[in-house]
Amino acid sequence: MAGLFAGTAIYLWFAANQAVIAAMMAKEDRIAADRLSHASLLEAASLSPSQLRRFAHNDVTHLARLLASPLSGAANGGDRRRVQHGRR
């Protein structure tokens, strides 16, 4: 029974990440994710309408460069930015 519970919990975790990220993000948003972010976050981000950009693990300089660069197709770099920081 424990295996069934664990499998259900993992599925719900993935689904929750997808639902929350899809509800929060819009086309003009950007998601900056650590290269070692969990697969559920990366999959949810890739399915959202926003742009996913990944930065080197724990490299805040690389993250700053990504956030400073304009969004693809945006003349002014967009108005809103959200950061999803992955943990090891």
PDB file of N, CA and C in Angstrom:
ATOM      1  N   MET A   1       0.808  -1.193   0.000  1.00  0.00           N
ATOM      2  CA  MET A   1       0.000   0.000   0.000  1.00  0.00           C
ATOM      3  C   MET A   1       0.861   1.271   0.000  1.00  0.00           C
ATOM      4  N   ALA A   2       2.025   1.203   0.630  1.00  0.00           N
ATOM      5  CA  ALA A   2       2.896   2.379   0.692  1.00  0.00           C
ATOM      6  C   ALA A   2       3.345   2.794  -0.701  1.00  0.00           C
ATOM      7  N   GLY A   3       3.607   1.819  -1.574  1.00  0.00           N
ATOM      8  CA  GLY A   3       4.023   2.131  -2.940  1.00  0.00           C
ATOM      9  C   GLY A   3       2.936   2.855  -3.712  1.00  0.00           C
ATOM     10  N   LEU A   4       1.696   2.436  -3.520  1.00  0.00           N
ATOM     11  CA  LEU A   4       0.567   3.094  -4.172  1.00  0.00           C
ATOM     12  C   LEU A   4       0.443   4.538  -3.694  1.00  0.00           C
ATOM     13  N   PHE A   5       0.569   4.751  -2.398  1.00  0.00           N
ATOM     14  CA  PHE A   5       0.498   6.103  -1.848  1.00  0.00           C
ATOM     15  C   PHE A   5       1.626   6.971  -2.402  1.00  0.00           C
ATOM     16  N   ALA A   6       2.841   6.434  -2.430  1.00  0.00           N
ATOM     17  CA  ALA A   6       3.992   7.200  -2.928  1.00  0.00           C
ATOM     18  C   ALA A   6       3.801   7.563  -4.394  1.00  0.00           C
ATOM     19  N   GLY A   7       3.331   6.612  -5.185  1.00  0.00           N
ATOM     20  CA  GLY A   7       3.097   6.882  -6.604  1.00  0.00           C
ATOM     21  C   GLY A   7       2.036   7.944  -6.815  1.00  0.00           C
ATOM     22  N   THR A   8       0.983   7.884  -6.031  1.00  0.00           N
ATOM     23  CA  THR A   8      -0.082   8.883  -6.123  1.00  0.00           C
ATOM     24  C   THR A   8       0.426  10.249  -5.684  1.00  0.00           C
ATOM     25  N   ALA A   9       1.206  10.287  -4.629  1.00  0.00           N
ATOM     26  CA  ALA A   9       1.740  11.559  -4.129  1.00  0.00           C
ATOM     27  C   ALA A   9       2.646  12.214  -5.165  1.00  0.00           C
ATOM     28  N   ILE A  10       3.491  11.426  -5.817  1.00  0.00           N
ATOM     29  CA  ILE A  10       4.397  11.980  -6.828  1.00  0.00           C
ATOM     30  C   ILE A  10       3.601  12.526  -8.007  1.00  0.00           C
ATOM     31  N   TYR A  11       2.593  11.781  -8.445  1.00  0.00           N
ATOM     32  CA  TYR A  11       1.753  12.244  -9.553  1.00  0.00           C
ATOM     33  C   TYR A  11       1.073  13.565  -9.189  1.00  0.00           C
ATOM     34  N   LEU A  12       0.522  13.645  -7.987  1.00  0.00           N
ATOM     35  CA  LEU A  12      -0.161  14.864  -7.558  1.00  0.00           C
ATOM     36  C   LEU A  12       0.804  16.040  -7.441  1.00  0.00           C
ATOM     37  N   TRP A  13       2.039  15.767  -7.028  1.00  0.00           N
ATOM     38  CA  TRP A  13       3.061  16.809  -6.934  1.00  0.00           C
ATOM     39  C   TRP A  13       3.343  17.392  -8.316  1.00  0.00           C
ATOM     40  N   PHE A  14       3.560  16.523  -9.295  1.00  0.00           N
ATOM     41  CA  PHE A  14       3.783  16.989 -10.662  1.00  0.00           C
ATOM     42  C   PHE A  14       2.583  17.805 -11.140  1.00  0.00           C
ATOM     43  N   ALA A  15       1.380  17.279 -10.946  1.00  0.00           N
ATOM     44  CA  ALA A  15       0.166  17.953 -11.408  1.00  0.00           C
ATOM     45  C   ALA A  15      -0.017  19.306 -10.721  1.00  0.00           C
ATOM     46  N   ALA A  16       0.272  19.377  -9.437  1.00  0.00           N
ATOM     47  CA  ALA A  16       0.143  20.641  -8.707  1.00  0.00           C
ATOM     48  C   ALA A  16       1.117  21.680  -9.246  1.00  0.00           C
ATOM     49  N   ASN A  17       2.351  21.283  -9.501  1.00  0.00           N
ATOM     50  CA  ASN A  17       3.326  22.224 -10.063  1.00  0.00           C
ATOM     51  C   ASN A  17       2.856  22.740 -11.417  1.00  0.00           C
ATOM     52  N   GLN A  18       2.337  21.852 -12.255  1.00  0.00           N
ATOM     53  CA  GLN A  18       1.868  22.277 -13.568  1.00  0.00           C
ATOM     54  C   GLN A  18       0.689  23.232 -13.456  1.00  0.00           C
ATOM     55  N   ALA A  19      -0.254  22.935 -12.577  1.00  0.00           N
ATOM     56  CA  ALA A  19      -1.432  23.791 -12.430  1.00  0.00           C
ATOM     57  C   ALA A  19      -1.068  25.171 -11.897  1.00  0.00           C
ATOM     58  N   VAL A  20      -0.223  25.219 -10.892  1.00  0.00           N
ATOM     59  CA  VAL A  20       0.151  26.505 -10.288  1.00  0.00           C
ATOM     60  C   VAL A  20       0.947  27.355 -11.271  1.00  0.00           C
ATOM     61  N   ILE A  21       1.922  26.768 -11.920  1.00  0.00           N
ATOM     62  CA  ILE A  21       2.748  27.536 -12.858  1.00  0.00           C
ATOM     63  C   ILE A  21       1.923  27.988 -14.053  1.00  0.00           C
ATOM     64  N   ALA A  22       1.048  27.124 -14.570  1.00  0.00           N
ATOM     65  CA  ALA A  22       0.192  27.513 -15.696  1.00  0.00           C
ATOM     66  C   ALA A  22      -0.733  28.666 -15.312  1.00  0.00           C
ATOM     67  N   ALA A  23      -1.249  28.657 -14.090  1.00  0.00           N
ATOM     68  CA  ALA A  23      -2.154  29.716 -13.637  1.00  0.00           C
ATOM     69  C   ALA A  23      -1.424  31.033 -13.388  1.00  0.00           C
ATOM     70  N   MET A  24      -0.182  30.974 -12.961  1.00  0.00           N
ATOM     71  CA  MET A  24       0.566  32.182 -12.603  1.00  0.00           C
ATOM     72  C   MET A  24       1.233  32.861 -13.789  1.00  0.00           C
ATOM     73  N   MET A  25       1.643  32.101 -14.771  1.00  0.00           N
ATOM     74  CA  MET A  25       2.508  32.635 -15.806  1.00  0.00           C
ATOM     75  C   MET A  25       1.728  33.035 -17.056  1.00  0.00           C
ATOM     76  N   ALA A  26       2.185  34.097 -17.701  1.00  0.00           N
ATOM     77  CA  ALA A  26       1.600  34.582 -18.946  1.00  0.00           C
ATOM     78  C   ALA A  26       2.693  34.653 -20.010  1.00  0.00           C
ATOM     79  N   LYS A  27       2.284  34.925 -21.229  1.00  0.00           N
ATOM     80  CA  LYS A  27       3.229  34.952 -22.348  1.00  0.00           C
ATOM     81  C   LYS A  27       4.350  35.970 -22.133  1.00  0.00           C
ATOM     82  N   GLU A  28       4.039  37.087 -21.481  1.00  0.00           N
ATOM     83  CA  GLU A  28       5.054  38.134 -21.286  1.00  0.00           C
ATOM     84  C   GLU A  28       5.950  37.884 -20.076  1.00  0.00           C
ATOM     85  N   ASP A  29       5.760  36.772 -19.389  1.00  0.00           N
ATOM     86  CA  ASP A  29       6.587  36.427 -18.232  1.00  0.00           C
ATOM     87  C   ASP A  29       7.776  35.571 -18.636  1.00  0.00           C
ATOM     88  N   ARG A  30       8.726  35.511 -17.751  1.00  0.00           N
ATOM     89  CA  ARG A  30       9.919  34.689 -17.943  1.00  0.00           C
ATOM     90  C   ARG A  30      10.122  33.859 -16.686  1.00  0.00           C
ATOM     91  N   ILE A  31      10.505  32.610 -16.877  1.00  0.00           N
ATOM     92  CA  ILE A  31      10.866  31.744 -15.758  1.00  0.00           C
ATOM     93  C   ILE A  31      12.358  31.488 -15.861  1.00  0.00           C
ATOM     94  N   ALA A  32      13.088  31.850 -14.834  1.00  0.00           N
ATOM     95  CA  ALA A  32      14.517  31.563 -14.765  1.00  0.00           C
ATOM     96  C   ALA A  32      14.686  30.432 -13.764  1.00  0.00           C
ATOM     97  N   ALA A  33      15.190  29.307 -14.236  1.00  0.00           N
ATOM     98  CA  ALA A  33      15.281  28.117 -13.388  1.00  0.00           C
ATOM     99  C   ALA A  33      16.717  27.623 -13.315  1.00  0.00           C
ATOM    100  N   ASP A  34      17.109  27.223 -12.136  1.00  0.00           N
ATOM    101  CA  ASP A  34      18.410  26.592 -11.923  1.00  0.00           C
ATOM    102  C   ASP A  34      18.492  25.323 -12.771  1.00  0.00           C
ATOM    103  N   ARG A  35      19.648  25.046 -13.317  1.00  0.00           N
ATOM    104  CA  ARG A  35      19.825  23.837 -14.143  1.00  0.00           C
ATOM    105  C   ARG A  35      19.482  22.561 -13.386  1.00  0.00           C
ATOM    106  N   LEU A  36      19.584  22.572 -12.063  1.00  0.00           N
ATOM    107  CA  LEU A  36      19.295  21.380 -11.272  1.00  0.00           C
ATOM    108  C   LEU A  36      17.899  21.420 -10.644  1.00  0.00           C
ATOM    109  N   SER A  37      17.017  22.273 -11.166  1.00  0.00           N
ATOM    110  CA  SER A  37      15.644  22.295 -10.668  1.00  0.00           C
ATOM    111  C   SER A  37      14.990  20.941 -10.910  1.00  0.00           C
ATOM    112  N   HIS A  38      14.023  20.608 -10.074  1.00  0.00           N
ATOM    113  CA  HIS A  38      13.331  19.325 -10.192  1.00  0.00           C
ATOM    114  C   HIS A  38      12.596  19.236 -11.534  1.00  0.00           C
ATOM    115  N   ALA A  39      12.535  18.049 -12.085  1.00  0.00           N
ATOM    116  CA  ALA A  39      11.904  17.816 -13.383  1.00  0.00           C
ATOM    117  C   ALA A  39      10.456  18.298 -13.422  1.00  0.00           C
ATOM    118  N   SER A  40       9.740  18.207 -12.313  1.00  0.00           N
ATOM    119  CA  SER A  40       8.343  18.648 -12.301  1.00  0.00           C
ATOM    120  C   SER A  40       8.239  20.150 -12.561  1.00  0.00           C
ATOM    121  N   LEU A  41       9.170  20.924 -12.030  1.00  0.00           N
ATOM    122  CA  LEU A  41       9.164  22.371 -12.260  1.00  0.00           C
ATOM    123  C   LEU A  41       9.561  22.703 -13.693  1.00  0.00           C
ATOM    124  N   LEU A  42      10.566  22.007 -14.210  1.00  0.00           N
ATOM    125  CA  LEU A  42      11.014  22.273 -15.573  1.00  0.00           C
ATOM    126  C   LEU A  42       9.950  21.884 -16.590  1.00  0.00           C
ATOM    127  N   GLU A  43       9.275  20.762 -16.367  1.00  0.00           N
ATOM    128  CA  GLU A  43       8.211  20.347 -17.276  1.00  0.00           C
ATOM    129  C   GLU A  43       7.057  21.339 -17.234  1.00  0.00           C
ATOM    130  N   ALA A  44       6.665  21.753 -16.048  1.00  0.00           N
ATOM    131  CA  ALA A  44       5.583  22.730 -15.914  1.00  0.00           C
ATOM    132  C   ALA A  44       5.956  24.043 -16.593  1.00  0.00           C
ATOM    133  N   ALA A  45       7.182  24.482 -16.413  1.00  0.00           N
ATOM    134  CA  ALA A  45       7.636  25.730 -17.030  1.00  0.00           C
ATOM    135  C   ALA A  45       7.653  25.618 -18.547  1.00  0.00           C
ATOM    136  N   SER A  46       8.077  24.477 -19.068  1.00  0.00           N
ATOM    137  CA  SER A  46       8.141  24.312 -20.521  1.00  0.00           C
ATOM    138  C   SER A  46       6.745  24.235 -21.135  1.00  0.00           C
ATOM    139  N   LEU A  47       5.738  23.823 -20.365  1.00  0.00           N
ATOM    140  CA  LEU A  47       4.362  23.748 -20.861  1.00  0.00           C
ATOM    141  C   LEU A  47       3.604  25.064 -20.693  1.00  0.00           C
ATOM    142  N   SER A  48       4.147  25.986 -19.923  1.00  0.00           N
ATOM    143  CA  SER A  48       3.479  27.272 -19.709  1.00  0.00           C
ATOM    144  C   SER A  48       3.726  28.180 -20.918  1.00  0.00           C
ATOM    145  N   PRO A  49       2.923  29.241 -21.072  1.00  0.00           N
ATOM    146  CA  PRO A  49       3.127  30.158 -22.197  1.00  0.00           C
ATOM    147  C   PRO A  49       4.352  31.061 -22.033  1.00  0.00           C
ATOM    148  N   SER A  50       4.934  31.105 -20.858  1.00  0.00           N
ATOM    149  CA  SER A  50       6.084  31.979 -20.600  1.00  0.00           C
ATOM    150  C   SER A  50       7.359  31.392 -21.197  1.00  0.00           C
ATOM    151  N   GLN A  51       8.407  32.194 -21.171  1.00  0.00           N
ATOM    152  CA  GLN A  51       9.701  31.747 -21.682  1.00  0.00           C
ATOM    153  C   GLN A  51      10.528  31.167 -20.544  1.00  0.00           C
ATOM    154  N   LEU A  52      11.050  29.981 -20.772  1.00  0.00           N
ATOM    155  CA  LEU A  52      11.893  29.307 -19.789  1.00  0.00           C
ATOM    156  C   LEU A  52      13.349  29.537 -20.150  1.00  0.00           C
ATOM    157  N   ARG A  53      14.086  30.051 -19.197  1.00  0.00           N
ATOM    158  CA  ARG A  53      15.538  30.193 -19.348  1.00  0.00           C
ATOM    159  C   ARG A  53      16.186  29.547 -18.147  1.00  0.00           C
ATOM    160  N   ARG A  54      17.240  28.794 -18.398  1.00  0.00           N
ATOM    161  CA  ARG A  54      17.912  28.073 -17.315  1.00  0.00           C
ATOM    162  C   ARG A  54      19.302  28.649 -17.102  1.00  0.00           C
ATOM    163  N   PHE A  55      19.688  28.749 -15.832  1.00  0.00           N
ATOM    164  CA  PHE A  55      21.009  29.276 -15.501  1.00  0.00           C
ATOM    165  C   PHE A  55      21.835  28.203 -14.817  1.00  0.00           C
ATOM    166  N   ALA A  56      23.152  28.368 -14.874  1.00  0.00           N
ATOM    167  CA  ALA A  56      24.080  27.417 -14.267  1.00  0.00           C
ATOM    168  C   ALA A  56      23.791  27.297 -12.772  1.00  0.00           C
ATOM    169  N   HIS A  57      23.942  26.104 -12.248  1.00  0.00           N
ATOM    170  CA  HIS A  57      23.590  25.810 -10.858  1.00  0.00           C
ATOM    171  C   HIS A  57      24.252  26.780  -9.878  1.00  0.00           C
ATOM    172  N   ASN A  58      23.421  27.449  -9.093  1.00  0.00           N
ATOM    173  CA  ASN A  58      23.851  28.392  -8.048  1.00  0.00           C
ATOM    174  C   ASN A  58      24.705  29.544  -8.569  1.00  0.00           C
ATOM    175  N   ASP A  59      24.595  29.875  -9.842  1.00  0.00           N
ATOM    176  CA  ASP A  59      25.401  30.937 -10.444  1.00  0.00           C
ATOM    177  C   ASP A  59      24.552  32.211 -10.554  1.00  0.00           C
ATOM    178  N   VAL A  60      24.634  33.067  -9.538  1.00  0.00           N
ATOM    179  CA  VAL A  60      23.810  34.274  -9.523  1.00  0.00           C
ATOM    180  C   VAL A  60      24.237  35.281 -10.589  1.00  0.00           C
ATOM    181  N   THR A  61      25.488  35.241 -11.006  1.00  0.00           N
ATOM    182  CA  THR A  61      25.945  36.124 -12.081  1.00  0.00           C
ATOM    183  C   THR A  61      25.255  35.752 -13.384  1.00  0.00           C
ATOM    184  N   HIS A  62      25.190  34.460 -13.674  1.00  0.00           N
ATOM    185  CA  HIS A  62      24.499  33.989 -14.874  1.00  0.00           C
ATOM    186  C   HIS A  62      23.010  34.333 -14.792  1.00  0.00           C
ATOM    187  N   LEU A  63      22.408  34.148 -13.627  1.00  0.00           N
ATOM    188  CA  LEU A  63      21.000  34.498 -13.429  1.00  0.00           C
ATOM    189  C   LEU A  63      20.777  35.987 -13.689  1.00  0.00           C
ATOM    190  N   ALA A  64      21.635  36.833 -13.169  1.00  0.00           N
ATOM    191  CA  ALA A  64      21.497  38.281 -13.362  1.00  0.00           C
ATOM    192  C   ALA A  64      21.567  38.645 -14.842  1.00  0.00           C
ATOM    193  N   ARG A  65      22.462  37.991 -15.583  1.00  0.00           N
ATOM    194  CA  ARG A  65      22.557  38.247 -17.031  1.00  0.00           C
ATOM    195  C   ARG A  65      21.268  37.842 -17.739  1.00  0.00           C
ATOM    196  N   LEU A  66      20.700  36.697 -17.363  1.00  0.00           N
ATOM    197  CA  LEU A  66      19.447  36.256 -17.983  1.00  0.00           C
ATOM    198  C   LEU A  66      18.315  37.237 -17.698  1.00  0.00           C
ATOM    199  N   LEU A  67      18.234  37.710 -16.470  1.00  0.00           N
ATOM    200  CA  LEU A  67      17.163  38.632 -16.101  1.00  0.00           C
ATOM    201  C   LEU A  67      17.342  40.008 -16.731  1.00  0.00           C
ATOM    202  N   ALA A  68      18.574  40.391 -17.007  1.00  0.00           N
ATOM    203  CA  ALA A  68      18.843  41.697 -17.611  1.00  0.00           C
ATOM    204  C   ALA A  68      18.570  41.707 -19.113  1.00  0.00           C
ATOM    205  N   SER A  69      18.633  40.544 -19.744  1.00  0.00           N
ATOM    206  CA  SER A  69      18.421  40.480 -21.192  1.00  0.00           C
ATOM    207  C   SER A  69      16.929  40.530 -21.497  1.00  0.00           C
ATOM    208  N   PRO A  70      16.560  41.143 -22.647  1.00  0.00           N
ATOM    209  CA  PRO A  70      15.132  41.256 -22.974  1.00  0.00           C
ATOM    210  C   PRO A  70      14.529  39.902 -23.328  1.00  0.00           C
ATOM    211  N   LEU A  71      13.223  39.801 -23.129  1.00  0.00           N
ATOM    212  CA  LEU A  71      12.496  38.612 -23.556  1.00  0.00           C
ATOM    213  C   LEU A  71      12.493  38.556 -25.073  1.00  0.00           C
ATOM    214  N   SER A  72      12.450  37.380 -25.632  1.00  0.00           N
ATOM    215  CA  SER A  72      12.340  37.235 -27.082  1.00  0.00           C
ATOM    216  C   SER A  72      11.043  37.880 -27.540  1.00  0.00           C
ATOM    217  N   GLY A  73      11.144  38.768 -28.524  1.00  0.00           N
ATOM    218  CA  GLY A  73       9.957  39.420 -29.057  1.00  0.00           C
ATOM    219  C   GLY A  73       9.478  40.617 -28.258  1.00  0.00           C
ATOM    220  N   ALA A  74      10.145  40.975 -27.177  1.00  0.00           N
ATOM    221  CA  ALA A  74       9.733  42.127 -26.367  1.00  0.00           C
ATOM    222  C   ALA A  74      10.719  43.266 -26.581  1.00  0.00           C
ATOM    223  N   ALA A  75      10.199  44.427 -26.937  1.00  0.00           N
ATOM    224  CA  ALA A  75      11.063  45.573 -27.208  1.00  0.00           C
ATOM    225  C   ALA A  75      11.711  46.111 -25.942  1.00  0.00           C
ATOM    226  N   ASN A  76      10.985  46.076 -24.831  1.00  0.00           N
ATOM    227  CA  ASN A  76      11.512  46.684 -23.608  1.00  0.00           C
ATOM    228  C   ASN A  76      11.891  45.668 -22.543  1.00  0.00           C
ATOM    229  N   GLY A  77      11.902  44.401 -22.885  1.00  0.00           N
ATOM    230  CA  GLY A  77      12.276  43.386 -21.910  1.00  0.00           C
ATOM    231  C   GLY A  77      11.129  42.900 -21.052  1.00  0.00           C
ATOM    232  N   GLY A  78       9.925  43.381 -21.312  1.00  0.00           N
ATOM    233  CA  GLY A  78       8.764  42.936 -20.530  1.00  0.00           C
ATOM    234  C   GLY A  78       8.667  43.671 -19.211  1.00  0.00           C
ATOM    235  N   ASP A  79       7.503  43.644 -18.636  1.00  0.00           N
ATOM    236  CA  ASP A  79       7.274  44.358 -17.382  1.00  0.00           C
ATOM    237  C   ASP A  79       7.446  43.485 -16.155  1.00  0.00           C
ATOM    238  N   ARG A  80       7.146  42.191 -16.271  1.00  0.00           N
ATOM    239  CA  ARG A  80       7.128  41.332 -15.091  1.00  0.00           C
ATOM    240  C   ARG A  80       8.167  40.231 -15.224  1.00  0.00           C
ATOM    241  N   ARG A  81       8.771  39.896 -14.114  1.00  0.00           N
ATOM    242  CA  ARG A  81       9.727  38.793 -14.070  1.00  0.00           C
ATOM    243  C   ARG A  81       9.438  37.955 -12.842  1.00  0.00           C
ATOM    244  N   ARG A  82       9.559  36.660 -12.985  1.00  0.00           N
ATOM    245  CA  ARG A  82       9.403  35.756 -11.848  1.00  0.00           C
ATOM    246  C   ARG A  82      10.599  34.829 -11.853  1.00  0.00           C
ATOM    247  N   VAL A  83      11.052  34.478 -10.685  1.00  0.00           N
ATOM    248  CA  VAL A  83      12.217  33.607 -10.570  1.00  0.00           C
ATOM    249  C   VAL A  83      11.804  32.345  -9.843  1.00  0.00           C
ATOM    250  N   GLN A  84      12.140  31.219 -10.427  1.00  0.00           N
ATOM    251  CA  GLN A  84      11.955  29.939  -9.750  1.00  0.00           C
ATOM    252  C   GLN A  84      13.344  29.406  -9.473  1.00  0.00           C
ATOM    253  N   HIS A  85      13.741  29.415  -8.216  1.00  0.00           N
ATOM    254  CA  HIS A  85      15.087  28.984  -7.860  1.00  0.00           C
ATOM    255  C   HIS A  85      15.061  27.527  -7.450  1.00  0.00           C
ATOM    256  N   GLY A  86      15.816  26.703  -8.173  1.00  0.00           N
ATOM    257  CA  GLY A  86      15.885  25.284  -7.847  1.00  0.00           C
ATOM    258  C   GLY A  86      16.834  25.017  -6.695  1.00  0.00           C
ATOM    259  N   ARG A  87      16.628  23.921  -6.044  1.00  0.00           N
ATOM    260  CA  ARG A  87      17.503  23.510  -4.945  1.00  0.00           C
ATOM    261  C   ARG A  87      18.063  22.150  -5.270  1.00  0.00           C
ATOM    262  N   ARG A  88      19.240  21.897  -4.786  1.00  0.00           N
ATOM    263  CA  ARG A  88      19.914  20.633  -5.038  1.00  0.00           C
ATOM    264  C   ARG A  88      19.333  19.532  -4.207  1.00  0.00           C
TER     265      ARG A  88
END
